[in-house]
Coordinates of C-alpha atoms in Angstrom, one line a residue:
Chain R
X1 CA 101.8 60.9 85.2
X2 CA 102.4 64.2 83.1
X3 CA 105.8 64.7 82.8
X4 CA 106.6 67.8 80.5
X5 CA 109.3 65.5 78.4
X6 CA 107.1 62.7 77.9
X7 CA 103.9 62.6 75.7
X8 CA 100.3 61.3 77.1
X9 CA 99.5 57.5 76.9
X10 CA 96.2 57.9 74.9
X11 CA 94.7 55.0 73.9
X12 CA 93.3 54.2 70.5
X13 CA 89.9 55.8 70.0
X14 CA 87.8 56.5 67.7
X15 CA 87.0 60.3 68.7
X16 CA 89.9 62.6 70.2
X17 CA 88.5 65.2 71.7
X18 CA 84.8 64.7 73.6
X19 CA 83.8 68.9 74.4
X20 CA 80.2 69.1 76.7
X21 CA 78.4 72.6 78.0
X22 CA 78.2 75.4 77.2
X23 CA 76.5 76.1 73.5
X24 CA 74.3 79.9 73.0
X25 CA 74.2 83.1 71.7
X26 CA 75.9 85.9 71.9
X27 CA 74.0 88.9 72.0
X28 CA 76.8 92.1 71.7
X29 CA 75.6 95.3 71.7
X30 CA 76.9 97.9 68.4
X31 CA 78.1 100.6 70.3
X32 CA 79.0 101.7 73.6
X33 CA 75.7 103.9 73.7
X34 CA 73.1 101.6 73.9
X35 CA 70.9 103.1 76.4
X36 CA 68.6 104.4 74.7
X37 CA 65.4 103.2 72.4
X38 CA 65.6 101.3 69.6
X39 CA 69.7 100.5 70.0
X40 CA 71.3 97.9 68.6
X41 CA 72.5 94.1 69.4
X42 CA 74.2 91.4 67.1
X43 CA 73.6 87.6 67.4
X44 CA 76.5 85.4 67.2
X45 CA 78.0 81.3 67.8
X46 CA 79.1 81.1 70.6
X47 CA 80.2 78.7 73.7
X48 CA 84.0 77.5 74.2
X49 CA 83.3 74.0 73.6
X50 CA 81.5 74.4 70.5
X51 CA 84.9 76.4 69.6
X52 CA 87.6 74.0 70.2
X53 CA 85.4 71.3 68.9
X54 CA 85.1 73.5 65.7
X55 CA 88.9 74.3 66.1
X56 CA 91.3 71.2 66.6
X57 CA 89.2 69.7 63.4
X58 CA 90.1 72.7 61.7
X59 CA 93.4 71.2 63.5
X60 CA 93.1 68.3 61.7
X61 CA 91.8 65.6 64.6
X62 CA 88.5 64.5 64.9
X63 CA 86.0 65.9 67.6
X64 CA 82.7 65.8 69.2
X65 CA 80.1 67.7 71.1
X66 CA 77.9 67.4 74.1
X67 CA 75.6 70.0 74.3
X68 CA 71.7 71.0 75.2
X69 CA 70.0 74.1 73.2
X70 CA 66.0 75.2 72.7
X71 CA 63.2 74.0 70.0
X72 CA 63.6 77.5 68.8
X73 CA 65.5 80.0 66.2
X74 CA 68.3 80.3 67.8
X75 CA 69.2 77.0 68.2
X76 CA 67.9 76.1 64.8
X77 CA 71.0 78.5 64.0
X78 CA 73.5 77.7 66.8
X79 CA 72.7 73.7 64.9
X80 CA 73.0 74.6 61.4
X81 CA 76.7 76.5 62.2
X82 CA 77.7 73.1 63.5
X83 CA 76.1 71.5 60.8
X84 CA 78.4 74.2 57.8
X85 CA 80.7 73.3 60.7
X86 CA 81.2 69.7 59.5
X87 CA 80.4 68.7 63.1
X88 CA 76.8 66.5 62.9
X89 CA 75.2 67.8 66.5
X90 CA 74.5 63.8 67.2
X91 CA 75.5 64.8 71.2
X92 CA 73.2 67.8 70.8
X93 CA 70.5 67.6 72.7
X94 CA 67.3 69.2 73.0
X95 CA 65.3 70.7 75.5
X96 CA 62.0 72.6 76.4
X97 CA 63.6 75.3 77.7
X98 CA 64.6 78.6 75.6
X99 CA 68.1 78.2 73.8
X100 CA 70.0 79.9 76.5
X101 CA 71.6 83.4 75.4
X102 CA 74.5 85.5 77.1
X103 CA 73.6 89.7 76.7
X104 CA 76.9 91.9 76.5
X105 CA 77.0 95.3 75.9
X106 CA 80.2 96.6 75.3
X107 CA 81.9 98.8 78.0
X108 CA 85.0 101.2 78.0
X109 CA 85.6 98.9 80.8
X110 CA 85.1 94.9 80.6
X111 CA 81.9 94.4 78.6
X112 CA 78.9 93.8 81.6
X113 CA 77.7 89.9 80.7
X114 CA 73.4 89.7 81.2
X115 CA 73.2 85.7 80.9
X116 CA 70.0 84.4 79.9
X117 CA 70.3 80.6 81.5
X118 CA 67.9 77.8 79.6
X119 CA 68.9 75.1 77.9
X120 CA 72.3 75.3 78.0
X121 CA 72.4 73.3 81.6
X122 CA 69.4 71.0 81.3
X123 CA 72.3 68.2 79.9
X124 CA 71.3 64.9 80.1
X125 CA 73.3 61.8 81.1
X126 CA 72.3 60.0 78.8
X127 CA 73.4 56.6 77.3
X128 CA 74.9 58.1 73.3
X129 CA 76.7 60.3 76.1
X130 CA 77.9 57.5 78.0
X131 CA 79.2 55.4 74.7
X132 CA 81.0 58.5 73.1
X133 CA 83.2 59.4 76.0
X134 CA 84.1 56.1 76.2
X135 CA 84.7 56.1 72.6
X136 CA 87.0 59.8 73.0
X137 CA 90.7 60.3 74.3
X138 CA 89.5 63.6 76.0
X139 CA 87.1 64.5 77.8
X140 CA 87.0 68.2 77.9
X141 CA 84.9 71.0 80.4
X142 CA 84.8 75.0 81.9
X143 CA 83.2 76.4 84.8
X144 CA 79.7 77.0 82.8
X145 CA 77.7 73.4 82.6
X146 CA 79.6 72.6 86.5
X147 CA 77.6 75.7 87.8
X148 CA 73.7 74.8 87.6
X149 CA 71.6 71.2 87.9
X150 CA 71.3 68.9 86.0
X151 CA 74.6 69.5 83.6
X152 CA 76.8 69.8 86.8
X153 CA 75.1 65.5 86.9
X154 CA 75.3 65.1 83.8
X155 CA 79.6 66.5 83.8
X156 CA 80.0 64.3 87.8
X157 CA 79.4 61.8 86.2
X158 CA 80.6 61.4 83.4
X159 CA 83.4 62.2 85.0
X160 CA 83.2 58.8 86.9
X161 CA 83.1 57.1 83.6
X162 CA 86.4 58.8 81.7
X163 CA 88.0 58.1 85.3
X164 CA 87.2 54.2 84.7
X165 CA 87.6 54.0 80.6
X166 CA 91.1 56.2 81.2
X167 CA 89.6 59.0 78.9
X168 CA 92.6 62.5 80.1
X169 CA 90.0 64.7 81.4
X170 CA 91.2 68.9 80.9
X171 CA 88.6 71.5 82.4
X172 CA 89.0 75.3 82.1
X173 CA 88.5 76.4 86.2
X174 CA 86.7 79.8 84.4
X175 CA 85.1 80.4 88.2
X176 CA 82.6 83.6 88.1
X177 CA 80.3 84.2 90.5
X178 CA 78.0 85.4 87.5
X179 CA 78.0 82.6 87.0
X180 CA 77.1 80.9 89.9
X181 CA 74.1 80.1 91.9
X182 CA 73.8 82.9 95.2
X183 CA 73.8 80.8 97.6
X184 CA 76.4 78.1 96.8
X185 CA 80.0 78.4 97.6
X186 CA 80.9 78.2 93.7
X187 CA 84.8 78.7 95.0
X188 CA 84.6 75.8 97.5
X189 CA 83.0 73.7 94.7
X190 CA 85.5 74.2 91.6
X191 CA 88.8 73.6 94.1
X192 CA 86.7 70.3 94.4
X193 CA 86.9 69.7 91.1
X194 CA 90.4 70.4 90.2
X195 CA 91.7 67.5 91.7
X196 CA 89.7 65.2 89.6
X197 CA 91.1 66.8 86.3
X198 CA 94.7 66.1 85.2
X199 CA 95.3 69.4 83.2
X200 CA 94.0 73.0 84.1
X201 CA 94.4 76.3 82.2
X202 CA 93.2 78.8 84.4
X203 CA 94.0 82.6 83.8
X204 CA 95.4 84.7 86.4
X205 CA 92.1 86.3 87.1
X206 CA 90.2 83.0 87.4
X207 CA 92.9 81.8 90.1
X208 CA 92.9 85.7 91.5
X209 CA 88.9 84.6 92.0
X210 CA 89.5 81.0 93.3
X211 CA 91.9 82.5 95.2
X212 CA 92.9 86.1 96.0
X213 CA 95.6 87.8 95.1
X214 CA 99.2 86.4 94.8
X215 CA 102.2 85.7 92.6
X216 CA 101.7 83.5 90.0
X217 CA 104.5 81.0 91.1
X218 CA 101.9 80.6 94.9
X219 CA 99.0 80.6 92.5
X220 CA 100.5 77.7 91.2
X221 CA 101.5 75.9 94.5
X222 CA 98.0 76.4 95.8
X223 CA 96.3 74.8 92.1
X224 CA 98.9 71.6 92.5
X225 CA 97.5 71.2 96.6
X226 CA 94.2 70.6 95.4
X227 CA 95.2 67.9 93.6
X228 CA 95.9 69.3 89.8
X229 CA 98.7 67.3 88.0
X230 CA 99.6 70.2 85.4
X231 CA 98.9 73.7 85.0
X232 CA 99.1 76.3 82.6
X233 CA 98.6 79.3 84.6
X234 CA 97.9 82.0 81.6
X235 CA 99.5 85.9 82.4
X236 CA 97.9 87.7 79.4
X237 CA 100.7 89.5 78.3
X238 CA 103.4 87.6 80.1
X239 CA 102.7 84.4 78.3
X240 CA 102.2 82.1 80.8
X241 CA 103.4 80.0 83.8
X242 CA 102.8 76.3 83.6
X243 CA 103.8 73.1 85.9
X244 CA 103.3 69.2 85.0
X245 CA 104.2 68.9 89.8
X246 CA 107.8 68.8 89.2
X247 CA 109.3 71.6 87.0
X248 CA 107.6 74.8 86.8
X249 CA 108.4 76.7 83.0
X250 CA 107.8 80.2 81.8
X251 CA 106.2 80.5 78.3
X252 CA 106.5 83.7 77.0
X253 CA 103.7 84.8 74.6
X254 CA 104.2 84.0 70.8
X255 CA 101.4 86.9 70.2
X256 CA 102.9 90.1 68.2
X257 CA 99.5 91.0 67.0
X258 CA 96.5 91.2 68.6
X259 CA 93.7 91.8 66.7
X260 CA 90.9 90.2 69.1
X261 CA 91.7 88.3 72.4
X262 CA 88.0 86.3 72.1
X263 CA 88.4 82.9 71.8
X264 CA 92.5 83.2 73.1
X265 CA 91.5 80.8 75.7
X266 CA 90.0 78.1 73.3
X267 CA 92.6 78.6 70.7
X268 CA 94.9 77.5 73.2
X269 CA 92.9 74.7 74.1
X270 CA 92.8 73.5 70.8
X271 CA 96.2 73.1 70.1
X272 CA 97.1 71.6 72.5
X273 CA 95.2 68.7 72.6
X274 CA 95.7 68.2 68.9
X275 CA 99.6 68.4 69.6
X276 CA 99.2 65.8 72.6
X277 CA 97.0 63.5 69.6
X278 CA 99.8 63.8 67.5
X279 CA 102.6 62.7 69.6
X280 CA 103.6 65.7 70.9
X281 CA 105.6 66.2 74.8
X282 CA 103.5 67.9 77.2
X283 CA 105.9 70.9 77.1
X284 CA 105.8 70.8 73.1
X285 CA 102.0 70.9 73.5
X286 CA 101.9 73.7 75.3
X287 CA 103.6 75.5 73.3
X288 CA 101.8 74.6 70.6
X289 CA 98.8 75.5 71.7
X290 CA 100.3 79.0 71.9
X291 CA 101.4 79.1 68.8
X292 CA 97.7 78.8 67.7
X293 CA 96.4 81.1 70.0
X294 CA 98.6 83.2 69.1
X295 CA 97.4 83.2 65.6
X296 CA 94.2 83.7 66.5
X297 CA 94.9 86.4 68.4
X298 CA 95.3 87.8 64.7
X299 CA 92.0 87.6 63.9
X300 CA 88.7 89.3 65.0
X301 CA 86.8 86.5 66.4
X302 CA 86.0 83.4 68.9
X303 CA 86.5 81.0 65.6
X304 CA 88.4 82.0 62.8
X305 CA 89.1 79.3 59.6
X306 CA 92.8 78.1 61.6
X307 CA 95.0 76.6 58.6
X308 CA 96.2 72.2 60.1
X309 CA 98.8 72.6 63.4
X310 CA 101.3 71.3 61.5
X311 CA 100.8 74.5 59.4
X312 CA 101.1 76.5 62.5
X313 CA 104.1 74.1 63.8
X314 CA 105.9 75.6 61.5
X315 CA 105.1 79.1 60.6
X316 CA 106.1 80.4 64.4
X317 CA 109.8 77.8 64.1
X318 CA 108.2 75.0 66.5
Chain X
X1 CA 26.8 96.0 89.1
X2 CA 27.6 96.6 85.4
X3 CA 25.7 98.4 83.1
X4 CA 26.0 99.4 79.9
X5 CA 25.0 102.8 80.3
X6 CA 25.5 103.8 84.3
X7 CA 29.3 105.1 85.0
X8 CA 30.6 103.1 87.4
X9 CA 30.5 104.0 91.1
X10 CA 34.3 104.5 92.4
X11 CA 35.6 105.3 95.3
X12 CA 37.5 108.5 96.3
X13 CA 41.3 107.3 95.9
X14 CA 44.4 109.5 95.4
X15 CA 45.4 107.1 92.5
X16 CA 43.5 105.7 89.9
X17 CA 44.8 103.1 87.9
X18 CA 48.1 99.9 89.6
X19 CA 49.0 97.9 86.8
X20 CA 50.9 95.0 88.3
X21 CA 53.3 92.7 85.8
X22 CA 55.7 92.5 82.8
X23 CA 58.1 94.9 83.0
X24 CA 60.4 94.2 80.1
X25 CA 62.7 94.1 77.3
X26 CA 61.8 93.3 73.3
X27 CA 64.2 92.4 71.2
X28 CA 63.3 92.5 67.8
X29 CA 65.3 92.0 64.8
X30 CA 66.2 93.6 61.8
X31 CA 65.2 91.9 59.1
X32 CA 63.6 88.3 57.6
X33 CA 66.9 86.9 57.1
X34 CA 67.8 86.6 60.2
X35 CA 69.7 83.6 60.0
X36 CA 73.0 85.2 60.2
X37 CA 75.4 85.1 61.8
X38 CA 76.2 88.8 62.6
X39 CA 72.4 89.3 62.7
X40 CA 71.2 92.8 63.7
X41 CA 68.3 92.9 67.0
X42 CA 67.0 96.0 68.3
X43 CA 66.1 96.9 71.9
X44 CA 62.9 98.3 73.0
X45 CA 60.9 99.0 76.3
X46 CA 58.3 97.3 77.0
X47 CA 55.1 95.4 78.7
X48 CA 51.6 95.7 78.6
X49 CA 51.1 97.0 82.2
X50 CA 54.1 99.5 81.7
X51 CA 52.6 100.6 78.6
X52 CA 49.0 101.3 80.1
X53 CA 50.6 103.2 83.2
X54 CA 52.0 105.6 80.3
X55 CA 48.9 106.0 78.3
X56 CA 46.9 106.4 81.0
X57 CA 49.0 109.5 82.0
X58 CA 49.0 111.0 79.0
X59 CA 44.8 110.5 78.4
X60 CA 44.8 112.8 81.9
X61 CA 44.4 110.4 84.7
X62 CA 46.6 108.9 87.8
X63 CA 48.8 105.9 87.0
X64 CA 51.6 103.0 88.9
X65 CA 53.3 100.4 88.1
X66 CA 54.2 97.1 90.3
X67 CA 56.9 95.2 88.6
X68 CA 60.1 93.5 89.0
X69 CA 63.7 94.2 86.7
X70 CA 67.0 92.5 87.9
X71 CA 69.5 94.9 88.9
X72 CA 71.1 94.6 85.6
X73 CA 71.9 96.8 82.4
X74 CA 68.7 96.3 81.0
X75 CA 66.8 97.2 84.3
X76 CA 68.0 100.6 84.6
X77 CA 67.1 101.3 80.5
X78 CA 63.7 100.1 81.5
X79 CA 63.8 102.7 85.2
X80 CA 64.9 105.0 82.8
X81 CA 62.5 105.3 80.9
X82 CA 60.0 105.4 83.3
X83 CA 61.4 107.9 85.0
X84 CA 61.5 110.4 81.3
X85 CA 57.4 109.5 81.6
X86 CA 57.0 110.6 84.8
X87 CA 57.1 107.3 86.5
X88 CA 58.7 106.8 89.9
X89 CA 58.9 103.5 89.8
X90 CA 57.9 103.5 94.0
X91 CA 57.0 100.2 93.6
X92 CA 59.6 98.4 90.5
X93 CA 60.9 95.4 92.6
X94 CA 64.8 95.1 92.4
X95 CA 65.7 91.6 92.3
X96 CA 68.5 88.9 92.0
X97 CA 67.8 87.6 88.2
X98 CA 68.4 89.1 85.3
X99 CA 66.0 91.5 83.3
X100 CA 63.2 89.6 81.6
X101 CA 64.1 90.0 77.8
X102 CA 61.4 88.7 75.0
X103 CA 63.2 87.7 71.7
X104 CA 61.1 88.1 68.6
X105 CA 62.3 86.7 65.3
X106 CA 60.4 88.9 62.4
X107 CA 58.5 86.2 60.1
X108 CA 56.5 86.8 56.8
X109 CA 53.6 85.6 58.8
X110 CA 53.4 85.6 62.5
X111 CA 56.9 86.4 64.5
X112 CA 57.9 83.8 66.9
X113 CA 59.1 85.5 70.3
X114 CA 61.8 83.2 72.5
X115 CA 61.5 84.1 76.1
X116 CA 63.2 84.9 78.8
X117 CA 61.4 85.2 81.9
X118 CA 63.9 85.6 85.0
X119 CA 63.2 88.8 87.0
X120 CA 59.3 89.8 85.9
X121 CA 57.5 86.9 87.7
X122 CA 59.9 87.7 90.9
X123 CA 57.6 90.1 92.3
X124 CA 56.8 90.2 95.6
X125 CA 53.7 90.7 97.6
X126 CA 54.7 93.3 100.2
X127 CA 52.9 96.1 102.8
X128 CA 54.0 99.3 100.2
X129 CA 52.6 97.5 97.3
X130 CA 49.0 96.4 99.7
X131 CA 49.2 100.1 100.3
X132 CA 48.9 100.9 97.1
X133 CA 46.2 99.6 95.5
X134 CA 44.4 100.0 98.2
X135 CA 44.5 103.7 97.4
X136 CA 43.7 102.7 93.9
X137 CA 40.1 102.3 91.7
X138 CA 42.0 100.2 89.4
X139 CA 43.5 96.7 89.2
X140 CA 45.3 96.1 86.3
X141 CA 46.8 92.9 85.3
X142 CA 47.1 89.7 82.4
X143 CA 48.2 86.4 81.5
X144 CA 52.6 87.3 82.6
X145 CA 52.0 87.6 86.3
X146 CA 49.5 84.7 86.7
X147 CA 51.5 82.1 84.4
X148 CA 53.9 81.5 87.5
X149 CA 55.4 82.0 91.4
X150 CA 55.6 83.7 93.5
X151 CA 53.9 86.5 90.8
X152 CA 50.9 84.7 90.7
X153 CA 50.7 84.1 94.5
X154 CA 50.9 88.1 94.8
X155 CA 47.6 88.9 92.7
X156 CA 46.3 86.4 93.7
X157 CA 47.0 88.1 97.4
X158 CA 46.0 91.5 95.1
X159 CA 43.3 90.5 94.5
X160 CA 41.0 89.8 97.7
X161 CA 42.8 92.5 98.6
X162 CA 41.3 94.5 95.7
X163 CA 37.3 92.3 96.6
X164 CA 37.6 93.8 100.0
X165 CA 38.8 97.4 99.4
X166 CA 36.0 97.6 96.1
X167 CA 39.1 98.4 93.9
X168 CA 37.7 97.2 90.7
X169 CA 40.1 94.0 88.2
X170 CA 40.8 94.8 84.3
X171 CA 41.6 91.5 83.4
X172 CA 43.4 90.9 79.8
X173 CA 43.0 87.1 79.4
X174 CA 45.9 86.9 76.8
X175 CA 46.2 83.6 77.6
X176 CA 49.5 81.5 75.3
X177 CA 50.6 78.1 76.2
X178 CA 53.9 79.4 74.9
X179 CA 53.9 81.8 78.5
X180 CA 52.9 78.5 81.1
X181 CA 54.4 75.7 82.3
X182 CA 54.6 72.9 80.3
X183 CA 53.0 70.5 83.0
X184 CA 50.7 73.3 84.6
X185 CA 46.9 73.6 83.0
X186 CA 46.9 77.0 81.9
X187 CA 43.6 76.9 80.1
X188 CA 41.7 75.7 83.6
X189 CA 43.6 78.5 85.9
X190 CA 42.9 81.3 83.7
X191 CA 39.3 80.4 83.5
X192 CA 39.0 80.7 87.0
X193 CA 40.5 83.8 87.2
X194 CA 38.2 85.4 84.7
X195 CA 35.1 84.9 87.2
X196 CA 37.4 87.3 89.7
X197 CA 37.5 90.0 87.5
X198 CA 35.1 92.5 86.9
X199 CA 36.4 93.8 83.0
X200 CA 38.0 91.5 80.6
X201 CA 38.9 92.5 77.0
X202 CA 39.9 89.2 75.5
X203 CA 40.3 89.1 71.8
X204 CA 38.8 86.3 69.8
X205 CA 42.5 84.6 69.0
X206 CA 42.4 85.0 73.3
X207 CA 38.5 83.5 73.1
X208 CA 40.1 80.6 70.5
X209 CA 43.3 80.1 72.5
X210 CA 40.6 79.0 76.1
X211 CA 37.8 77.9 74.8
X212 CA 38.6 76.6 70.8
X213 CA 36.3 78.3 67.7
X214 CA 32.8 79.5 67.8
X215 CA 31.6 82.6 67.4
X216 CA 31.5 85.7 68.9
X217 CA 28.0 85.7 70.3
X218 CA 28.9 82.0 70.9
X219 CA 32.7 83.4 73.4
X220 CA 31.0 85.8 74.8
X221 CA 28.2 83.4 76.2
X222 CA 31.6 81.4 77.5
X223 CA 33.3 83.9 79.3
X224 CA 29.8 85.1 81.5
X225 CA 29.2 81.8 82.8
X226 CA 32.6 81.6 83.6
X227 CA 31.7 84.6 86.2
X228 CA 33.1 87.9 84.0
X229 CA 31.0 90.6 84.1
X230 CA 31.9 93.0 81.1
X231 CA 33.8 91.1 78.4
X232 CA 34.4 93.1 75.7
X233 CA 35.9 90.4 72.7
X234 CA 37.7 92.4 70.4
X235 CA 36.5 91.2 66.5
X236 CA 40.3 93.3 64.7
X237 CA 39.4 94.2 61.4
X238 CA 35.3 94.3 62.9
X239 CA 35.3 95.6 65.2
X240 CA 34.3 95.3 68.6
X241 CA 30.9 92.9 71.0
X242 CA 30.7 93.8 74.4
X243 CA 28.3 92.6 76.6
X244 CA 27.5 93.4 80.3
X245 CA 25.5 89.8 81.0
X246 CA 21.8 91.4 80.3
X247 CA 23.5 93.5 77.0
X248 CA 25.4 92.4 73.4
X249 CA 26.7 95.2 71.9
X250 CA 28.6 96.3 68.8
X251 CA 30.6 98.4 68.5
X252 CA 32.9 99.2 65.0
X253 CA 36.7 99.5 64.4
X254 CA 36.9 103.8 64.9
X255 CA 40.7 102.6 62.7
X256 CA 40.5 103.7 59.7
X257 CA 44.7 104.3 59.2
X258 CA 46.7 101.0 60.5
X259 CA 50.3 102.2 61.0
X260 CA 51.0 99.6 62.9
X261 CA 49.5 97.5 65.3
X262 CA 51.2 96.7 68.8
X263 CA 50.5 98.3 71.4
X264 CA 46.7 99.0 70.1
X265 CA 45.0 96.2 73.1
X266 CA 46.5 98.6 75.9
X267 CA 45.9 101.5 74.1
X268 CA 41.8 100.3 74.2
X269 CA 42.5 99.9 78.2
X270 CA 44.1 103.1 78.5
X271 CA 41.2 105.0 76.9
X272 CA 38.5 103.1 78.6
X273 CA 40.2 103.2 81.9
X274 CA 40.3 106.7 81.9
X275 CA 36.5 107.3 79.6
X276 CA 35.5 105.4 83.8
X277 CA 37.6 107.8 86.1
X278 CA 36.1 111.0 84.5
X279 CA 32.4 109.6 84.9
X280 CA 31.9 108.1 81.8
X281 CA 29.2 104.8 80.7
X282 CA 30.8 102.0 80.3
X283 CA 29.6 102.1 77.0
X284 CA 31.1 105.4 76.5
X285 CA 34.3 104.4 78.2
X286 CA 34.2 101.7 75.4
X287 CA 34.1 104.2 72.8
X288 CA 36.4 106.2 74.8
X289 CA 38.5 103.0 74.4
X290 CA 37.7 102.5 71.0
X291 CA 39.0 106.0 70.1
X292 CA 42.3 106.0 71.6
X293 CA 43.2 102.8 70.1
X294 CA 42.3 104.1 66.0
X295 CA 44.8 107.1 67.3
X296 CA 47.0 105.1 68.0
X297 CA 47.5 102.7 65.1
X298 CA 48.0 105.7 63.4
X299 CA 51.0 105.4 64.4
X300 CA 54.6 103.5 64.9
X301 CA 55.4 101.4 68.3
X302 CA 53.5 100.4 71.3
X303 CA 53.8 103.6 73.0
X304 CA 53.0 107.3 71.4
X305 CA 52.3 110.6 71.9
X306 CA 49.2 110.5 73.3
X307 CA 46.9 113.9 73.3
X308 CA 44.3 113.6 76.3
X309 CA 41.1 112.4 76.2
X310 CA 38.8 115.0 75.7
X311 CA 41.4 116.2 72.8
X312 CA 40.5 112.4 71.4
X313 CA 37.3 112.2 72.2
X314 CA 36.4 115.4 70.1
X315 CA 38.6 114.3 67.4
X316 CA 35.7 111.6 67.0
X317 CA 33.5 112.7 67.7
X318 CA 31.9 111.4 70.2

């Protein structure tokens, strides 16, 4: 049972959050005129589960990351970064395929990504992964590992294990057709997973890709009808609308200053999980998620140097 | 029959050389210290068959290129470059997968590539490809399209068609284990193709990867025993050793000045094909190949602004 005014009933476990899925390199064009020979791209650490695993540690709770990289220079770069953030990559598998890469070309409109997915979706289900999952309070994943097998099978088995061992499931239904194999109905599959999760945080764009255009209240109802227990629908500058199935609450945005929106969603999840682990009621945890997100928005980069949760809580008067 | 002192018997065809295979983007690190966040990579046009198709036009003969790119920004970049070189990309297929990419990290020793092969090996055998092949004097390909299917099946069908229609086959046996699927014996497969080709140009490194370390004369014998008709074994600074099966000749290097070795092999092939089309005997054509290669070595970049074949011939006193 999930209710806005209650904290979550959490098991006593050695790990707080286990994030699973994409760990990859973002290559981002330096300028808009990228069509010329010799155009420059810069390399960045990427992948939402990795960002969340790093963020929550800064906020003051425990995390582990399960992912797959290649046995190559880019994989080494990612592992080195995790180590420098204090994450011993014990659950990051090294596979034969190349480390996954996203090439992002800046654009005046929406940046256009090209996906080079090789290692990330080769994540396999192994005994040590089951063991760390059973020792965790939360399991978190996005649509990335669900879009292809074997990582899809790995997540499905993790969902089963999580349910049997009372691990709460957070799912980011960030469905995008570009991520999915062309001959598969990704929308139907993502809908089938929404009912398996305890908490989902779609954006209004995600909702539109899954259900078509509609009002935020109607989109919330559609997620609930699929079996979602807690829905946090983010609405950009308009804040968010959230429902626990009985009540729907509007959350205003806390962001006064926006330097860079990259990683804002990951920052929300990070603050939300940290607050739940600290024993806050769900409603407060959502507010604290948005406070962490607002803090991150003031700085450039997906992962910024966050203070601990209590510091952010006080600075936003929560 | 191939003999050093005779020109090739060429059919009267509207196209001279049809090159088939990899057309891709090279992303090359700007400095050796590439391990840091934000390290810069530069984007370049790449792929040996495309380089040869562009070179031979500058030397004064006709070419066409058959390849596959993705329907994305990198594919558009490659097609734009071909158009700017006067190559109407009529035989470049656009496929659903992303344009292939090679990420090259500079190193004090050998640069280490990571391959992101998506579109390039999706090249299919289509009626228009068969048609242009039948209208060509030479078919040229390297190990790239052979390393994976469906492009492997496409090349096998093109070899059949070439043999039925007296199209001469030039093959670059640039075998490298990194290019091949891990569970396949690439060496055995490449050996089986060598006997199907009329002309091959292995480097000493290629020979070592296929046969192990041995003297250049012995390596030549091994290629001949596989059924190769004309073998040009390049030996870096030591020039080359070539055999038509009856005679083995040493060619000294013509390169007095080396600015950049990238594309030197493609330049050889380009000069060799252009000279054969111009009616030179095979021995002269090999010398002219090395003259074009020596010319290219003076400049930086895989494809440089070559003058026509006769200009290069005179400037090297051939």
